[in-house]
PDB file of C-alpha atoms in Angstrom:
ATOM      1  CA  MET A1193       0.006   0.003   0.003  1.00  0.00           C
ATOM      2  CA  PRO A1194       1.397   3.433  -0.867  1.00  0.00           C
ATOM      3  CA  ALA A1195       2.321   5.867   1.905  1.00  0.00           C
ATOM      4  CA  HIS A1196      -0.660   8.076   0.988  1.00  0.00           C
ATOM      5  CA  ALA A1197      -3.596   5.874   0.077  1.00  0.00           C
ATOM      6  CA  ALA A1198      -6.186   7.544  -2.112  1.00  0.00           C
ATOM      7  CA  ALA A1199      -8.956   6.559   0.317  1.00  0.00           C
ATOM      8  CA  HIS A1200      -8.968   6.421   4.099  1.00  0.00           C
ATOM      9  CA  PHE A1201     -11.457   6.280   6.972  1.00  0.00           C
ATOM     10  CA  GLU A1202     -11.867   9.338   9.182  1.00  0.00           C
ATOM     11  CA  GLY A1203     -11.738   9.037  12.935  1.00  0.00           C
ATOM     12  CA  PRO A1204     -10.404   6.207  15.082  1.00  0.00           C
ATOM     13  CA  SER A1205      -9.256   2.909  13.578  1.00  0.00           C
ATOM     14  CA  GLU A1206     -11.615   0.993  15.897  1.00  0.00           C
ATOM     15  CA  LEU A1207     -15.299   1.595  16.639  1.00  0.00           C
ATOM     16  CA  THR A1208     -17.536  -0.093  19.203  1.00  0.00           C
ATOM     17  CA  SER A1209     -21.288  -0.409  19.144  1.00  0.00           C
ATOM     18  CA  ASP A1210     -23.795  -1.736  21.633  1.00  0.00           C
ATOM     19  CA  ALA A1211     -26.669  -1.399  19.180  1.00  0.00           C
ATOM     20  CA  GLY A1212     -25.311  -3.008  16.008  1.00  0.00           C
ATOM     21  CA  HIS A1213     -24.874   0.147  13.951  1.00  0.00           C
ATOM     22  CA  ALA A1214     -22.220   2.710  13.118  1.00  0.00           C
ATOM     23  CA  MET A1215     -21.762   5.752  10.878  1.00  0.00           C
ATOM     24  CA  LEU A1216     -18.696   5.353   8.684  1.00  0.00           C
ATOM     25  CA  GLU A1217     -17.001   8.367   7.101  1.00  0.00           C
ATOM     26  CA  TRP A1218     -14.047   8.526   4.735  1.00  0.00           C
ATOM     27  CA  GLN A1219     -12.042  10.717   2.393  1.00  0.00           C
ATOM     28  CA  SER A1220     -11.396   9.740  -1.195  1.00  0.00           C
ATOM     29  CA  ASP A1221     -10.278  11.397  -4.369  1.00  0.00           C
ATOM     30  CA  SER A1222     -12.297   8.975  -6.518  1.00  0.00           C
ATOM     31  CA  PRO A1223     -15.192   6.504  -6.266  1.00  0.00           C
ATOM     32  CA  VAL A1224     -14.622   3.615  -3.851  1.00  0.00           C
ATOM     33  CA  SER A1225     -16.161   0.340  -2.901  1.00  0.00           C
ATOM     34  CA  LEU A1226     -16.760  -0.395   0.788  1.00  0.00           C
ATOM     35  CA  GLU A1227     -16.112  -3.996   1.747  1.00  0.00           C
ATOM     36  CA  ILE A1228     -16.849  -5.896   4.976  1.00  0.00           C
ATOM     37  CA  SER A1229     -15.405  -9.111   6.334  1.00  0.00           C
ATOM     38  CA  THR A1230     -15.481 -11.037   9.594  1.00  0.00           C
ATOM     39  CA  SER A1231     -11.818 -11.951   9.234  1.00  0.00           C
ATOM     40  CA  PRO A1232      -8.897  -9.519   9.400  1.00  0.00           C
ATOM     41  CA  ASP A1233      -7.311 -11.031   6.268  1.00  0.00           C
ATOM     42  CA  PHE A1234     -10.485 -10.268   4.224  1.00  0.00           C
ATOM     43  CA  SER A1235     -10.566 -13.862   2.952  1.00  0.00           C
ATOM     44  CA  LYS A1236     -14.342 -13.555   2.490  1.00  0.00           C
ATOM     45  CA  THR A1237     -15.678 -10.115   1.717  1.00  0.00           C
ATOM     46  CA  LYS A1238     -19.006  -8.593   0.884  1.00  0.00           C
ATOM     47  CA  GLN A1239     -19.354  -5.314  -0.947  1.00  0.00           C
ATOM     48  CA  LEU A1240     -21.645  -2.950   0.942  1.00  0.00           C
ATOM     49  CA  TYR A1241     -21.379   0.123  -1.243  1.00  0.00           C
ATOM     50  CA  ALA A1242     -19.772   1.421  -4.413  1.00  0.00           C
ATOM     51  CA  GLY A1243     -19.784   5.058  -5.506  1.00  0.00           C
ATOM     52  CA  SER A1244     -18.649   8.597  -4.745  1.00  0.00           C
ATOM     53  CA  ALA A1245     -20.294   9.198  -1.344  1.00  0.00           C
ATOM     54  CA  HIS A1246     -18.122   9.828   1.721  1.00  0.00           C
ATOM     55  CA  ARG A1247     -20.266   8.230   4.427  1.00  0.00           C
ATOM     56  CA  TYR A1248     -22.313   5.084   5.004  1.00  0.00           C
ATOM     57  CA  PHE A1249     -24.672   4.084   7.796  1.00  0.00           C
ATOM     58  CA  LEU A1250     -23.968   0.467   8.695  1.00  0.00           C
ATOM     59  CA  SER A1251     -26.728  -1.307  10.654  1.00  0.00           C
ATOM     60  CA  GLY A1252     -28.120  -4.713  11.532  1.00  0.00           C
ATOM     61  CA  LEU A1253     -24.885  -6.165  12.849  1.00  0.00           C
ATOM     62  CA  ALA A1254     -24.900  -9.103  15.279  1.00  0.00           C
ATOM     63  CA  ASN A1255     -22.356  -9.471  18.073  1.00  0.00           C
ATOM     64  CA  GLY A1256     -18.833  -9.863  16.782  1.00  0.00           C
ATOM     65  CA  ASP A1257     -15.920  -8.111  15.087  1.00  0.00           C
ATOM     66  CA  TYR A1258     -16.232  -6.711  11.581  1.00  0.00           C
ATOM     67  CA  TYR A1259     -13.413  -5.460   9.401  1.00  0.00           C
ATOM     68  CA  LEU A1260     -14.084  -2.835   6.760  1.00  0.00           C
ATOM     69  CA  ARG A1261     -11.930  -1.418   4.012  1.00  0.00           C
ATOM     70  CA  LEU A1262     -12.199   0.945   1.110  1.00  0.00           C
ATOM     71  CA  LYS A1263     -10.997  -0.070  -2.325  1.00  0.00           C
ATOM     72  CA  THR A1264     -10.347   2.418  -5.106  1.00  0.00           C
ATOM     73  CA  LEU A1265     -10.913   1.813  -8.807  1.00  0.00           C
ATOM     74  CA  GLU A1266      -7.144   1.383  -9.154  1.00  0.00           C
ATOM     75  CA  GLY A1267      -7.184  -1.439  -6.595  1.00  0.00           C
ATOM     76  CA  GLN A1268      -5.620   0.455  -3.680  1.00  0.00           C
ATOM     77  CA  THR A1269      -7.046  -0.497  -0.297  1.00  0.00           C
ATOM     78  CA  SER A1270      -7.315   1.598   2.838  1.00  0.00           C
ATOM     79  CA  THR A1271      -6.116   0.669   6.298  1.00  0.00           C
ATOM     80  CA  PRO A1272      -8.862  -1.588   7.722  1.00  0.00           C
ATOM     81  CA  LEU A1273     -11.409  -0.248  10.198  1.00  0.00           C
ATOM     82  CA  LEU A1274     -12.503  -2.568  13.034  1.00  0.00           C
ATOM     83  CA  VAL A1275     -16.110  -2.380  14.240  1.00  0.00           C
ATOM     84  CA  SER A1276     -16.762  -4.405  17.420  1.00  0.00           C
ATOM     85  CA  VAL A1277     -20.398  -5.081  18.292  1.00  0.00           C
ATOM     86  CA  VAL A1278     -21.468  -6.158  21.788  1.00  0.00           C
ATOM     87  CA  HIS A1279     -25.196  -5.750  22.264  1.00  0.00           C
ATOM     88  CA  GLN A1280     -26.662  -4.901  25.621  1.00  0.00           C
ATOM     89  CA  SER A1281     -27.774  -7.926  27.604  1.00  0.00           C
ATOM     90  CA  LEU A1282     -31.404  -9.065  27.560  1.00  0.00           C
ATOM     91  CA  ASN A1283     -31.607  -8.563  31.323  1.00  0.00           C
ATOM     92  CA  ARG A1284     -30.576  -4.932  30.996  1.00  0.00           C
ATOM     93  CA  ALA A1285     -33.068  -4.356  28.158  1.00  0.00           C
ATOM     94  CA  LEU A1286     -35.915  -5.908  30.196  1.00  0.00           C
ATOM     95  CA  PHE A1287     -34.923  -3.814  33.223  1.00  0.00           C
ATOM     96  CA  LEU A1288     -35.120  -0.632  31.147  1.00  0.00           C
ATOM     97  CA  VAL A1289     -38.501  -1.642  29.734  1.00  0.00           C
ATOM     98  CA  ALA A1290     -39.789  -2.275  33.288  1.00  0.00           C
ATOM     99  CA  ILE A1291     -38.610   1.162  34.425  1.00  0.00           C
ATOM    100  CA  GLY A1292     -40.325   2.745  31.404  1.00  0.00           C
ATOM    101  CA  ALA A1293     -43.549   0.877  32.217  1.00  0.00           C
ATOM    102  CA  LEU A1294     -43.451   2.051  35.851  1.00  0.00           C
ATOM    103  CA  VAL A1295     -42.910   5.669  34.820  1.00  0.00           C
ATOM    104  CA  THR A1296     -45.747   5.474  32.292  1.00  0.00           C
ATOM    105  CA  LEU A1297     -48.052   3.944  34.910  1.00  0.00           C
ATOM    106  CA  ALA A1298     -47.136   6.676  37.408  1.00  0.00           C
ATOM    107  CA  VAL A1299     -47.944   9.389  34.835  1.00  0.00           C
ATOM    108  CA  VAL A1300     -51.314   7.780  33.977  1.00  0.00           C
ATOM    109  CA  ILE A1301     -52.258   7.497  37.660  1.00  0.00           C
ATOM    110  CA  THR A1302     -51.289  11.125  38.244  1.00  0.00           C
ATOM    111  CA  ILE A1303     -53.418  12.280  35.304  1.00  0.00           C
ATOM    112  CA  LEU A1304     -56.410  10.195  36.413  1.00  0.00           C
ATOM    113  CA  ARG A1305     -56.195  11.504  40.008  1.00  0.00           C
ATOM    114  CA  GLY A1306     -55.987  15.066  38.723  1.00  0.00           C
ATOM    115  CA  ALA A1307     -59.018  14.507  36.489  1.00  0.00           C
ATOM    116  CA  ARG A1308     -61.106  13.239  39.429  1.00  0.00           C
ATOM    117  CA  ASP A1309     -60.344  16.308  41.557  1.00  0.00           C
ATOM    118  CA  GLU A1310     -61.860  18.669  38.997  1.00  0.00           C
TER     119      GLU A1310
END
């Protein structure tokens, strides 16, 4: 890879997500293809995007590590970007839903009590 690749990701070289999505941004002098792989050697890749845009919203990822790279029309590749996904636990999600339900119930009770006093 040349010292100054024609395409590179902006920001840190590693991203973490607890929701399975990430906004990717890059700089490029020409159209690129965005590739994703679950292995750092990119032995199996899937093309996510091809064109002249400079950002991509990646979503729907399961737990795991994902490696992304940009490839120019000339075949140059960027330094890989690592996206690590660790979703919140089911227990935590259920706890947050229960808190939301309690707050909603408290608001409804307060409204009903106020309506009776009038």
